[in-house]
Structure formats: structure tokens, C-alpha cells
Coordinates of C-alpha atoms and ligand atoms in Angstrom, one line a residue:
X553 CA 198.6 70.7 90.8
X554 CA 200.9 73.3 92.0
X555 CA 199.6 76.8 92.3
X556 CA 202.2 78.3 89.3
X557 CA 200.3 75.8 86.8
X558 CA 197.2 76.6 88.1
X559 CA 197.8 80.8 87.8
X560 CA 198.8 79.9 84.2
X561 CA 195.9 77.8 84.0
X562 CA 193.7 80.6 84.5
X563 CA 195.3 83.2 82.4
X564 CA 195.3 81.1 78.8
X565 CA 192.7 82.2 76.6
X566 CA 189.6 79.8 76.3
X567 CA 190.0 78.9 73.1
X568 CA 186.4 76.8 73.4
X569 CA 184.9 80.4 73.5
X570 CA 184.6 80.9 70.3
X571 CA 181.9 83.1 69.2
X572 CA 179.7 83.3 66.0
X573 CA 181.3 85.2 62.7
X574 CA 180.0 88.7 62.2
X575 CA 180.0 90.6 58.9
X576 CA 180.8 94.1 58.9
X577 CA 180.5 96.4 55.7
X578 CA 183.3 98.6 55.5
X579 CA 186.9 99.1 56.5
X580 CA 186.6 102.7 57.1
X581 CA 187.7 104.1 60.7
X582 CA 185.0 102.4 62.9
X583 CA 184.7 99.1 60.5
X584 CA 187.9 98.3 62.0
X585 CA 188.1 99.6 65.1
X586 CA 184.7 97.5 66.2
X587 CA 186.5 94.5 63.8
X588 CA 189.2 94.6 66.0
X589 CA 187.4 94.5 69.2
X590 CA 185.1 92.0 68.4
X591 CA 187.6 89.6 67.6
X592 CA 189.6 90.2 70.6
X593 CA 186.6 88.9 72.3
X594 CA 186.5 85.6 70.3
X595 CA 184.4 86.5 67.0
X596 CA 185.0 85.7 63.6
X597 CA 185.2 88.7 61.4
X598 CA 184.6 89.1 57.7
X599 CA 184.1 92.5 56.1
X600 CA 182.6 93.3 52.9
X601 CA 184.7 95.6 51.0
X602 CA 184.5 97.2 47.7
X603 CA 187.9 96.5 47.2
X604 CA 189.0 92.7 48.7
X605 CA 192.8 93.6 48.8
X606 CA 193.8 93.7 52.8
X607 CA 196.0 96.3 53.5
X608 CA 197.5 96.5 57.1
X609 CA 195.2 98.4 58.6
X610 CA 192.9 95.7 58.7
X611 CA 192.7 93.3 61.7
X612 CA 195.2 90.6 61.1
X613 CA 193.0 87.5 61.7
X614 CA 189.7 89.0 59.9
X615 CA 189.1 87.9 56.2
X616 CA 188.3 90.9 53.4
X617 CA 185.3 89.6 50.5
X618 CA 182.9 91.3 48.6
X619 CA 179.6 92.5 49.7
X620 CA 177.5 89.7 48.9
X621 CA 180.2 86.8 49.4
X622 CA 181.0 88.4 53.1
X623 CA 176.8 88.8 54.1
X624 CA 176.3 85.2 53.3
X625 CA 179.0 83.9 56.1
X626 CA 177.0 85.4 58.7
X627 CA 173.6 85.9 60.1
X628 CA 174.8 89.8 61.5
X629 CA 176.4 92.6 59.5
X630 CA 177.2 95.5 60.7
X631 CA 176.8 98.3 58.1
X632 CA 179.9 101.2 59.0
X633 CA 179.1 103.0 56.2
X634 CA 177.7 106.4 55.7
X635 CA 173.8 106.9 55.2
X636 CA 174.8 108.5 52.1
X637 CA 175.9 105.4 50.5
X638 CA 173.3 103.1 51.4
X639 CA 171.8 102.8 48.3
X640 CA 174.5 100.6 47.2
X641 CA 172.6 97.8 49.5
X642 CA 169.2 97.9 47.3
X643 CA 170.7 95.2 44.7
X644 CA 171.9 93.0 47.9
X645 CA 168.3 92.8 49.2
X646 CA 168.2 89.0 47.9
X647 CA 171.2 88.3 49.8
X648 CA 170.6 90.3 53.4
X649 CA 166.7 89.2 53.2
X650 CA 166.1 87.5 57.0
X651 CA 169.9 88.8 58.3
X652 CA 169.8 91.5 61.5
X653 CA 171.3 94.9 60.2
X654 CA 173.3 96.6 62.4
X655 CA 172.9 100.4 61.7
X656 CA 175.6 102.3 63.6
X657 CA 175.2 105.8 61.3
X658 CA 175.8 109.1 63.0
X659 CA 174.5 112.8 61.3
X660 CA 176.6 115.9 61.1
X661 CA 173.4 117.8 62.6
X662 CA 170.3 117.4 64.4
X663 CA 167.0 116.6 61.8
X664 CA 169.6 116.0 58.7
X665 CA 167.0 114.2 57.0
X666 CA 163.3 113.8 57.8
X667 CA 163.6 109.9 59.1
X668 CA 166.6 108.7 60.9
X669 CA 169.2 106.2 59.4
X670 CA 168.3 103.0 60.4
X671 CA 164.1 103.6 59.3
X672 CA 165.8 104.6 56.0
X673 CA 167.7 101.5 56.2
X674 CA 164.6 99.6 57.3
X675 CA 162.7 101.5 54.0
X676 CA 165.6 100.0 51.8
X677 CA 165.3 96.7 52.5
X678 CA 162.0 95.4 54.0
X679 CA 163.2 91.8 54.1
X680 CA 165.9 92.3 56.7
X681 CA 166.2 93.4 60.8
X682 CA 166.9 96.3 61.3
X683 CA 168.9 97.2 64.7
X684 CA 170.1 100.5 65.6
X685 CA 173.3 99.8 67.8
X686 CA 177.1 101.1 68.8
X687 CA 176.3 105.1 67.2
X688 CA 177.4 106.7 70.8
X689 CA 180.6 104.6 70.9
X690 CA 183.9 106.2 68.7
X691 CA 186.0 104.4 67.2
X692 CA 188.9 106.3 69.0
X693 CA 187.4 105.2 72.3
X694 CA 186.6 101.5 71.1
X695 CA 190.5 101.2 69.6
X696 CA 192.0 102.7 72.4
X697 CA 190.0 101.1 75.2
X698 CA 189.0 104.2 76.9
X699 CA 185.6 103.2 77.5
X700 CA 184.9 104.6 80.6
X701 CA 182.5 107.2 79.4
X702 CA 180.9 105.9 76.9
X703 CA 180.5 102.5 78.3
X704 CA 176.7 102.3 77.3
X705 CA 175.3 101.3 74.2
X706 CA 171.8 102.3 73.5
X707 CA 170.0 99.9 71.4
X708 CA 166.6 99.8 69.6
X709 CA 164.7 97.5 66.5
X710 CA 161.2 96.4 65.9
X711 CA 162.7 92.9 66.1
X712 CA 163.0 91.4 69.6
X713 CA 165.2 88.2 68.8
X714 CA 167.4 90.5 66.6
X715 CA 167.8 92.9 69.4
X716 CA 168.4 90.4 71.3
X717 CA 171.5 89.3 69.1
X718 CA 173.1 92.3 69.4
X719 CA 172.8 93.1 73.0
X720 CA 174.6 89.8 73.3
X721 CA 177.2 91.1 70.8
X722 CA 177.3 94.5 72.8
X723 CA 178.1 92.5 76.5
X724 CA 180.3 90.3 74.9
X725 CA 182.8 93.5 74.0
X726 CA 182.3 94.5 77.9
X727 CA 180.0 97.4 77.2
X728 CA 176.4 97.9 78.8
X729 CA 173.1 97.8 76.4
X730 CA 170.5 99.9 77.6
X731 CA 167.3 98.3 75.7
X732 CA 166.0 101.9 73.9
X733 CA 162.8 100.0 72.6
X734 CA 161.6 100.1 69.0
X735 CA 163.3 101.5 65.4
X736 CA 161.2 104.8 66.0
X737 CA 163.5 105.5 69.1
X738 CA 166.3 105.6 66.2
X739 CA 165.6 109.3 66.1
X740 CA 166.4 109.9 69.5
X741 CA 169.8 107.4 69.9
X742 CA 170.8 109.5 66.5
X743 CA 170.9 112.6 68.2
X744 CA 171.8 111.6 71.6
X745 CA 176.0 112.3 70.2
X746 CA 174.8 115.5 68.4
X747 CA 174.3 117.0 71.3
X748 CA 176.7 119.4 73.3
X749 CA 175.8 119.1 77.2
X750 CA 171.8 120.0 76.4
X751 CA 171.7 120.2 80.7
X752 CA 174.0 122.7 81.3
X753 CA 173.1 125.9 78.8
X754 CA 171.1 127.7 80.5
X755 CA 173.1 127.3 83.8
X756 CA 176.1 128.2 82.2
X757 CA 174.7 131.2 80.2
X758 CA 172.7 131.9 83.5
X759 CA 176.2 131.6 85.7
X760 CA 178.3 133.5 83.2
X761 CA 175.6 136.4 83.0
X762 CA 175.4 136.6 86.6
X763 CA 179.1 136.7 87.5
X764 CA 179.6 139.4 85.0
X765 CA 176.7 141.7 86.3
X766 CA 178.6 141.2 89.7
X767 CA 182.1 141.5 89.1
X768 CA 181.1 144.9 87.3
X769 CA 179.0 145.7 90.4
X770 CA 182.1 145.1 92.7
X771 CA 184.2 146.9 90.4
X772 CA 181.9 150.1 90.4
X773 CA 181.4 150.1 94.3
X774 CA 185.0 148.7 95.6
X775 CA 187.4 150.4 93.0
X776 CA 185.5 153.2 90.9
X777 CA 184.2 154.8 93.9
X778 CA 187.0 154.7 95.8
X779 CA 188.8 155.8 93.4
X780 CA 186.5 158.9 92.9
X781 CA 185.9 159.8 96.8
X782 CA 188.7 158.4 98.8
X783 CA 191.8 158.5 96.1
X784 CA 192.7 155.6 97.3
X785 CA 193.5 152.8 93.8
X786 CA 192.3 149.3 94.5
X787 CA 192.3 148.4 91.4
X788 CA 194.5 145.0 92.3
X789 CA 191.3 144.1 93.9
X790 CA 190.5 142.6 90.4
X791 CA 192.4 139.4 91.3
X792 CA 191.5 137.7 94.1
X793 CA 189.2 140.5 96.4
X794 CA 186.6 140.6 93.5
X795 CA 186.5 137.1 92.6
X796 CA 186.5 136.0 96.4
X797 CA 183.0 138.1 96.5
X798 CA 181.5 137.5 93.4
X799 CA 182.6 133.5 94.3
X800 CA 179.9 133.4 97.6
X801 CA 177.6 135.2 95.7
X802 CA 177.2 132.8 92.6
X803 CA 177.3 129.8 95.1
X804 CA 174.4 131.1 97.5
X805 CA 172.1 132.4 94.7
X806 CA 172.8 129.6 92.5
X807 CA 172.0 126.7 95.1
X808 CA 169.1 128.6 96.0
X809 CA 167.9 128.5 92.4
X810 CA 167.9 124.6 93.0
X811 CA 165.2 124.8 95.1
X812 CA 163.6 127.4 93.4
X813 CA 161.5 125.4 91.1
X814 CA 160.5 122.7 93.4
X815 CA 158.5 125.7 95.3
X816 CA 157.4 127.0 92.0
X817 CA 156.1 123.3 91.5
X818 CA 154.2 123.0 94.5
X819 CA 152.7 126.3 94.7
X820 CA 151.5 125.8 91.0
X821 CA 149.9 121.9 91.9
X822 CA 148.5 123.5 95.1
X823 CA 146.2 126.1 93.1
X824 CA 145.4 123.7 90.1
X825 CA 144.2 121.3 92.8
X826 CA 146.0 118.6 90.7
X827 CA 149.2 116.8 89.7
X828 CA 148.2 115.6 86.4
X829 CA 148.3 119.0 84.3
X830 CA 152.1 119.9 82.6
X831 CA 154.1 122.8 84.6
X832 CA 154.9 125.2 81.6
X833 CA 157.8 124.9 79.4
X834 CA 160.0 127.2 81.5
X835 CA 159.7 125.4 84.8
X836 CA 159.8 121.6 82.9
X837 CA 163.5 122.7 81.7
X838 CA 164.2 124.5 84.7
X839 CA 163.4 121.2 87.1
X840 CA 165.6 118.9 84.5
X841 CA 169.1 121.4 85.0
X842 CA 168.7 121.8 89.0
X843 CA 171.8 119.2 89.2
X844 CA 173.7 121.0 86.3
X845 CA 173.1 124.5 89.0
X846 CA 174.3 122.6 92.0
X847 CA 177.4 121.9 90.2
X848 CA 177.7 124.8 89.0
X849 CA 177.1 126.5 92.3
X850 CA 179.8 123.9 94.1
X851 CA 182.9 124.9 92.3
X852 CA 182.0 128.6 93.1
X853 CA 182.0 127.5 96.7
X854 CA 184.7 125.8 96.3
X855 CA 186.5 128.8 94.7
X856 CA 185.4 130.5 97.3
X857 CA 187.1 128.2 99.4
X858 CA 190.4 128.3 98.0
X859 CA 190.5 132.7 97.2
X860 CA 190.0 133.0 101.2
X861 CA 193.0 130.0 102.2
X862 CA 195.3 132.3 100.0
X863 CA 193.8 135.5 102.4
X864 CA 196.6 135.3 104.5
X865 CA 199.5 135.5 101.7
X866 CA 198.4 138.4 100.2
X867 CA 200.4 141.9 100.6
X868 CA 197.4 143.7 101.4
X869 CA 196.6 141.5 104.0
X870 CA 199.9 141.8 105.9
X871 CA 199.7 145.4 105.2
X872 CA 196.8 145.9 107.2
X873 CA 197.6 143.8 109.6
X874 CA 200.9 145.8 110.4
X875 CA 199.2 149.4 110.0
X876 CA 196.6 148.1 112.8
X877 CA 199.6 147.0 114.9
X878 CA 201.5 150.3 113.8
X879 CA 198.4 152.2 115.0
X880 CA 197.9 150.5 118.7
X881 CA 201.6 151.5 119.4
X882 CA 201.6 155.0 117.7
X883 CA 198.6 155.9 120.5
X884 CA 200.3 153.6 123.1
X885 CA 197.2 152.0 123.2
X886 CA 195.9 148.2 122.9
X887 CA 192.8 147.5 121.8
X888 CA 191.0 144.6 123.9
X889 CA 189.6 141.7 122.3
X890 CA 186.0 142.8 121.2
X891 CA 183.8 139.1 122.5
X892 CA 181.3 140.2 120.3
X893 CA 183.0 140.4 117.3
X894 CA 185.2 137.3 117.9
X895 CA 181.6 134.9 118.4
X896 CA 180.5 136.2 115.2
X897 CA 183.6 136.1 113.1
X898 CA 183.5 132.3 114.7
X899 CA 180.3 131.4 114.0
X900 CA 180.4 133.3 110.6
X901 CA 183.7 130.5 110.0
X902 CA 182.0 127.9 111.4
X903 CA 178.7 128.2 109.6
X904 CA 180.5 128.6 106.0
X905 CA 182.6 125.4 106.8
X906 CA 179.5 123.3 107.8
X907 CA 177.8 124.6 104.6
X908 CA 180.4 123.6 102.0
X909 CA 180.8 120.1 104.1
X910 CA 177.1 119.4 103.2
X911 CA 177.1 121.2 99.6
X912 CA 180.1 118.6 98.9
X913 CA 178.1 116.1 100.3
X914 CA 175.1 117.4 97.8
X915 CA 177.8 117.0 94.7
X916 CA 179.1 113.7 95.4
X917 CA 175.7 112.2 95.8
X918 CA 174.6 113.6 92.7
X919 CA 177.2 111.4 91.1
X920 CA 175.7 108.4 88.9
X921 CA 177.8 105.8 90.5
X922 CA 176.7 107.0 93.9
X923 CA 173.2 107.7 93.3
X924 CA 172.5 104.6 91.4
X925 CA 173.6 103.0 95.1
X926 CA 171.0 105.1 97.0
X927 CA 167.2 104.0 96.8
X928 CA 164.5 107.4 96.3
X929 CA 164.2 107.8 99.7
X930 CA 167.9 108.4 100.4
X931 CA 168.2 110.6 97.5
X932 CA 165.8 112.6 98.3
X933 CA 166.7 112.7 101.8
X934 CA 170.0 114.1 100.8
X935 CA 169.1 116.2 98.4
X936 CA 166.2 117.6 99.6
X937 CA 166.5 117.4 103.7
X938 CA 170.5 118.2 103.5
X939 CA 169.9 120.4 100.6
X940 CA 168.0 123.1 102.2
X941 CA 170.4 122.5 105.4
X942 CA 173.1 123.7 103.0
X943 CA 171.3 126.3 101.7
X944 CA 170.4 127.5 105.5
X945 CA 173.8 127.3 106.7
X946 CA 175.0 129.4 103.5
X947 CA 172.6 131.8 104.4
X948 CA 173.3 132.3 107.9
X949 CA 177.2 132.3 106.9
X950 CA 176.5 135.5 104.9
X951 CA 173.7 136.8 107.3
X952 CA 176.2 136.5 110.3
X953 CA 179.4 138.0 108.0
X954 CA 177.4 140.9 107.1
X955 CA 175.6 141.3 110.8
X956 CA 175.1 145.2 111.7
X957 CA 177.4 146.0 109.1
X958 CA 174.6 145.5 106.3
X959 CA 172.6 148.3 108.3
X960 CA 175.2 150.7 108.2
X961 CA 174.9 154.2 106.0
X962 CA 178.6 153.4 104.3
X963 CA 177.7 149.9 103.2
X964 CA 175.3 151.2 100.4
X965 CA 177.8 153.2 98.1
X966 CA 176.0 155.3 95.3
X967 CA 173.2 154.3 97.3
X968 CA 173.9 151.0 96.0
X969 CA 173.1 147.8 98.6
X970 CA 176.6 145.6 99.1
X971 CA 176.3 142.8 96.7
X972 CA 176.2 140.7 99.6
X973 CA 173.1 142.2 100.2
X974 CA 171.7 141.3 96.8
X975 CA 172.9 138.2 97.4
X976 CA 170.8 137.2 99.6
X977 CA 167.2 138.1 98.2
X978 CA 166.7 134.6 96.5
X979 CA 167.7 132.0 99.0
X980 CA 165.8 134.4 102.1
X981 CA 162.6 134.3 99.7
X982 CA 163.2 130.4 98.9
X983 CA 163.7 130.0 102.5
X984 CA 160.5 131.5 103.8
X985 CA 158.2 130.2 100.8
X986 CA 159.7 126.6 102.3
X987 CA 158.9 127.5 105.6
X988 CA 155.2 128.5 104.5
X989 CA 155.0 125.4 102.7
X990 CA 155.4 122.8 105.5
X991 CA 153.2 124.5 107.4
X992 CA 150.3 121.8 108.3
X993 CA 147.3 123.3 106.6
X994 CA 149.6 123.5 103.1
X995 CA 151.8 121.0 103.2
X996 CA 149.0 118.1 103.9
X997 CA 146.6 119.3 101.1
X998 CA 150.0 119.1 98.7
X999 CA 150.9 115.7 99.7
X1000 CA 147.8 114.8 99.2
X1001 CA 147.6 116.2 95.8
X1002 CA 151.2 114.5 95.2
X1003 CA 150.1 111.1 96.4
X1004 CA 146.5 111.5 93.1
X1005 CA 144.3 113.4 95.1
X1006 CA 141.9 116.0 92.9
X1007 CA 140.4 118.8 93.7
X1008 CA 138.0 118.6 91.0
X1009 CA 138.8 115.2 89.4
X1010 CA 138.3 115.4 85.6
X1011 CA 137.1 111.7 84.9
X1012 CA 134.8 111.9 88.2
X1013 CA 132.1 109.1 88.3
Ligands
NAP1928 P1 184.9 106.1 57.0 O1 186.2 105.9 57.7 O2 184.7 107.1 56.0 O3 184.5 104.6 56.4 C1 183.4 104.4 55.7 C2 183.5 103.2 54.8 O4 182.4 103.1 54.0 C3 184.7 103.3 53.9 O5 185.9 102.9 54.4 C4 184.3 102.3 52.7 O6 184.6 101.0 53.0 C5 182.8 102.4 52.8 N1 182.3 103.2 51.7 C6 182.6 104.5 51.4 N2 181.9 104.9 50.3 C7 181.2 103.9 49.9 C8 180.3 103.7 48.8 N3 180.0 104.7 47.9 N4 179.7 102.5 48.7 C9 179.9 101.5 49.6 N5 180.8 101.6 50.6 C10 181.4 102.8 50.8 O7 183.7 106.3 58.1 P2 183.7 105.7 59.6 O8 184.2 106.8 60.5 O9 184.2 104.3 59.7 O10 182.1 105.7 59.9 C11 181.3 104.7 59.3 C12 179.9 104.8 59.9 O11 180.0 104.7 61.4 C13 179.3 106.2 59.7 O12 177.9 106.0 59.4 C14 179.5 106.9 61.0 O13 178.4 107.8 61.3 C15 179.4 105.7 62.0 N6 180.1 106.0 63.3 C16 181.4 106.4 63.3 C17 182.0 106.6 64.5 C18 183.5 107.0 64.5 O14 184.0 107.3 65.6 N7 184.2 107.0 63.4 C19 181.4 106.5 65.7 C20 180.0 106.1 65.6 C21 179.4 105.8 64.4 P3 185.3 100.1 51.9 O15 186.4 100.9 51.3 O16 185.8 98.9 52.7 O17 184.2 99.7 50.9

């Protein structure tokens, strides 16, 4: 055989792959979008309509019956219909007694109705299995093949062998199952797409409050009170000056707040004596967004990154540049290099480029596809070992950019610390608490406590 027929070969559809007919109940939106899919890969479709004329909407090769004619040609139906119209189903019973019920209902808001869809389904008609399937998928995404995010499919049922039918279904269309357990997870798999990013409120109201009390900080120190004492009007320092501080800031006290808990956590175990008692509410939802506040605290760095490339274009930059110039040759005077200031601006550089090479490091690893490639151990080595190396190079990077110039009298404006200052009360304190932490006598009492130990076991014999 020559390797054209062959190729061709290969690319024919496998017509002995036919697969089992599925019924779906309705030809709204996602009745045929889910129609159309599944007979792309090799079922037979048959929807039950309340009206049996096909229009051209409809998938071409699926045939259009009525409700009970359609659920007796197959041994699945799909019910795309809205919860509110479910009572229409209570005169079928007869018919869908023994069939596996797909229930792929969304709400339009969290705890609509006191039990979710598919137990109300379940209530409606006792004689069939009910499976909770396909409600985080859109029928946009499955028409249009843009799968990607949505990709799994979380499934749940009191049935096993029913389950078990439509996870089948669910690989067969290419997409991932992910085995949810029984119907009383229904609740949870209902409200998973009612949701808008749960994670990342508080560290978006958090970053947003944060970068407001600083710009306005900046603004006060670097433009009022220039303004006011020098007459000199920054006030273009609202574009990039501002941002470029405000930027470090967020980053450093952010990634900082990352660790912040996990000291919280271990200083709270170490005077219970015990790992078994819940951490309060606040440090429980804390702990769950620390990835959401790396992120977070990543594209300020990277901001940051970007605001000090541009330094060099700027007017004001030149500007000073030439007046120094101006200045040497006015007094007929050069100044010589100053060694000590030229370490530190190089160390200052070198520290800050080191930190955003491992923060980067931290974001990419936090990745799903990249963490689900790492075991524990690596993960936590990354993020925890390289994570406070981050945090220590960040803070050296500011300590060495402010150097002798934090002490000086005309660094605290109004009496007011630089906000560079401010910035680096958190990750110093989360620093030292760490520091205290591995220290012998602490940190082997805490992994003990980590590993089951009890101080005063509860249940002791
Ligand atoms: P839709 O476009 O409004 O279609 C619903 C279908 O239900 C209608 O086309 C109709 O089909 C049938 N129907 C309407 N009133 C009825 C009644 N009184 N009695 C019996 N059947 C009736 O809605 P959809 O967007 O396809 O959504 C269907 C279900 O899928 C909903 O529960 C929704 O939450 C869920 N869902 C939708 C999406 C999405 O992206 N659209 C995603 C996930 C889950 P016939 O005219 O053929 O009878």
C-alpha cells in the first residue's frame, strides 16, 4: 500500500464507531448545541419537542418526535429545559421509569430555590436516574469549539452505573468528567457557574484600596507639598512617577501578605498545641486567596518593570540629566564617580531583577498545567523555599534603594515616612516572624504538631 492511500486511510471517519442514540428534550439553545456535538462524535440524536416540525436550526441528521415517542428510542435523555418547566415530565413518569436523566439546569442566582434542580428532578420522578451533568459548559463554547476553559464537566448521581453512562458520553465529546460524587453535590455543581471569581474579591478590593491610599499618599508628599514649599508643579508626576512608586509598593506588601497567613497558621497551631482545631473564618479565606495575591502582586511588579524601562524616554529624565551636566560645566567642575553610590545603585538593580526572575517563576508555577506536573514536594519547594527568596530579594531591593536616604530629615515630608518606608513594615515583620520560626526549639515542636502530634490529645487513652 502506498503511503497516499494509507494517509487517506487514516483520515476517513470510522463509520463502525457508531455510538448509542441519546434523547434530548428540547431544541432550545443548548438542546442543539450538545445535539450537534454529540453527533459529530458518532451518536444518534432524537429530541423530544413540543412541536415535531424541524426547522433548520436543528442538526441536519437528528430526528424531531414528541416527548414520549423520542424517550422511548433511548435509554439517556438529556432534559435542556428550564427547572421551571419540569412539571410537564410528571405525566411521562411511565415512560422515563428506569431511563438515566440528564439534568443540565443552571439558576439565575445562588439558593433560587431551597433544593437544587436535579433533587427536584429526582422528587418528580422517583422511578428514573437522575445525573447532574454538562451545567458549566455553554452552549456558545460547545457550538463553537472553544473548549479550552471549560473543558471539565463536573458530574454527580446517586446512581453509579448511570453516572457511569454519562461520563462515557462526556469523554466521548472530548471533554474531562471530574466524578463530583452523589445528587446532594447538585447544589454545589449548580452554583459553581453562578459564581464571579469567588478567589479574587478580597484581593482585588484589598489591591484596589491599597493603591488608592498610596497614590493619594504620593500625591500629598511628591506634588501638594512641593507645590506648597518649593513652588515647584509636579503634577505630571501623576503618569508614570506615581504609578512607578505606588507599583513596588503593591508588589512587595502584597507578596508579603502571601506569607502572611502561613505564620499566622503556625503561630496559632503552636499555642493550641494541635492541628486538628479550625483556624478562624478570617485566616481559612485568607489561606484559600494567597495564589489570587501573588498574581495580583506579579503584574504590579511587572508594571513596575515596564514604568522604569520607559525611565529613560521621559522629558524629565533628560531634563535632569542635562541640568546636572549644565551644572559640572557652569562651576568648571566634574564630579568623580561616587564607588559608593555606584555598588549600591548596582546591587539595588541587581537585587530587583533577581526578585522579579523568581516572582515570575512563583506565577508560572502557580499555573494548573504546570503545577499538576509538579509532585507536593516541588510545589512547595517553589513556593515556599523560592517564595520567601523572592520576597527577601524584594526587600533588600527596596532596603538598598532607600539606603541612608530613608534616615534623612527631608525624606519624611509633613513628618510623613516615604511610602517606601511604609512599604516595608509587612514583609520586614513576615521576615523576622520566619526567621523566629525556624529557629530549632520552634520550628521542631511545630513539625511535630504538623506531622499529629498533641499537646493535650483530646481522645487520650
Ligand atoms: P432555551 O433556549 O430557552 O430552550 C429551552 C427549551 O425548553 C425550549 O427550546 C423548548 O424546547 C423547551 N421548553 C420551553 N418551555 C417549555 C415548556 N413549558 N414545556 C416543555 N418544554 C419547554 O434554553 P437553553 O439555553 O437551551 O437552556 C436549556 C437548559 O440548559 C436550561 O436549564 C439552562 O439552565 C441549561 N444550560 C444552558 C446553557 C447555555 O449556554 N444556554 C449552559 C448550561 C446549561 P421545545 O420548543 O423543543 O419544546
Amino acid at each position: 500500500m502506498n503511503k497516499k492511500s494509507s494517509n487517506t486511510m487514516a483520515l476517513a471517519p470510522n463509520t463502525s464507531n457508531k455510538r448509542e442514540t441519546v434523547c434530548i428534550f428540547g431544541t432550545g439553545d443548548f438542546g442543539r448545541a450538545l445535539g450537534h456535538k454529540m453527533i459529530q462524535s458518532g451518536y444518534s440524536v432524537v429530541y423530544g419537542s413540543r412541536s415535531t416540525q424541524i426547522s433548520n436550526l436543528i442538526p441536519k441528521d437528528a430526528e424531531v418526535l414528541g416527548h414520549a415517542e423520542a424517550a422511548q428510542k433511548a435509554a439517556i435523555i438529556i432534559i435542556a429545559i428550564q427547572r421551571q418547566h419540569y412539571n410537564f415530565l410528571t405525566p411521562l413518569a411511565e415512560v422515563l421509569r428506569g431511563k438515566v436523566l440528564v439534568d443540565i439546569s443552571n439558576n439565575l442566582k445562588l439558593k433560587q430555590y431551597p433544593e437544587s434542580n436535579a433533587e427536584h428532578l429526582a422528587q418528580l420522578l422517583p422511578g428514573s436516574k437522575v445525573v447532574k451533568a454538562f451545567n458549566t459548559v455553554s452552549a456558545w463554547a460547545l457550538q463553537s469549539g472553544t473548549l479550552d476553559a471549560s473543558r471539565q464537566v463536573f458530574v454527580c448521581g446517586d446512581d453509579v452505573e448511570a453516572k457511569q453512562m454519562v461520563m462515557n458520553i462526556v469523554r466521548a465529546l472530548g471533554l474531562t468528567p471530574v466524578d463530583k460524587g452523589s445528587l446532594l453535590a447538585a447544589q454545589e455543581v449548580e452554583n459553581y457557574p453562578l459564581q464571579l471569581f469567588p478567589m479574587w474579591k478580597f484581593p482585588i478590593f484589598l489591591s484596589l484600596g491599597l493603591t488608592a491610599f498610596f497614590f493619594f499618599y504620593c500625591v500629598a508628599l511628591d506634588i501638594i507639598y512641593t507645590y506648597i514649599y518649593e513652588n515647584n508643579n509636579f503634577s505630571f508626576f501623576i503618569a508614570i512617577t506615581i504609578p512607578n512608586r505606588v507599583c513596588p509598593v503593591m508588589a512587595l506588601i502584597l507578596l508579603a501578605l502571601v506569607y502572611l497567613p502561613g505564620i499566622f497558621a503556625a503561630i496559632i497551631q503552636l499555642y493550641r498545641g494541635t492541628k486538628y482545631r479550625r483556624f478562624p473564618d478570617w485566616l481559612d479565606k485568607w489561606m484559600l486567596c494567597r495564589k489570587q495575591l501573588g498574581l495580583i502582586a506579579l503584574a504590579f511588579a511587572s508594571l513596575h518593570v515596564v514604568f522604569t524601562l520607559v525611565t529613560p524616554m521621559r522629558s524629565f529624565a533628560s531634563w535632569r540629566t542635562g541640568k546636572g551636566i549644565i551644572s559640572q560645566v557652569l562651576n568648571n567642575k566634574t564630579e568623580p564617580l561616587n564607588h559608593t553610590n555606584a555598588w549600591l545603585s548596582d546591587s539595588y538593580l541587581a537585587l530587583g531583577i533577581l526578585g522579579f526572575f523568581l516572582f515570575v517563576l512563583l506565577g508560572i508555577t502557580s499555573l494548573p498545567s504546570v503545577s499538576n506536573n509538579v509532585n507536593w514536594r516541588e510545589f512547595r519547594f517553589v513556593q515556599s523555599k523560592l517564595g520567601y527568596l523572592a520576597l527577601i530579594l524584594c526587600t533588600a531591593h527596596t532596603l538598598v534603594y532607600g539606603g541612608k536616604w530613608f534616615l534623612s530629615p527631608s525624606a519624611y515630608k509633613w513628618y510623613l515616612p516615604n511610602i517606601y518606608i511604609l512599604s516595608l513594615i509587612v514583609p520586614c515583620a513576615v521576615l523576622v516572624l520566619k526567621f523566629v520560626l525556624i529557629f530549632p526549639c520552634i520550628d521542631k515542636p511545630l513539625t511535630q504538631i504538623r506531622q499529629g502530634w498533641e499537646r493535650n490529645p483530646k481522645y487520650s487513652k
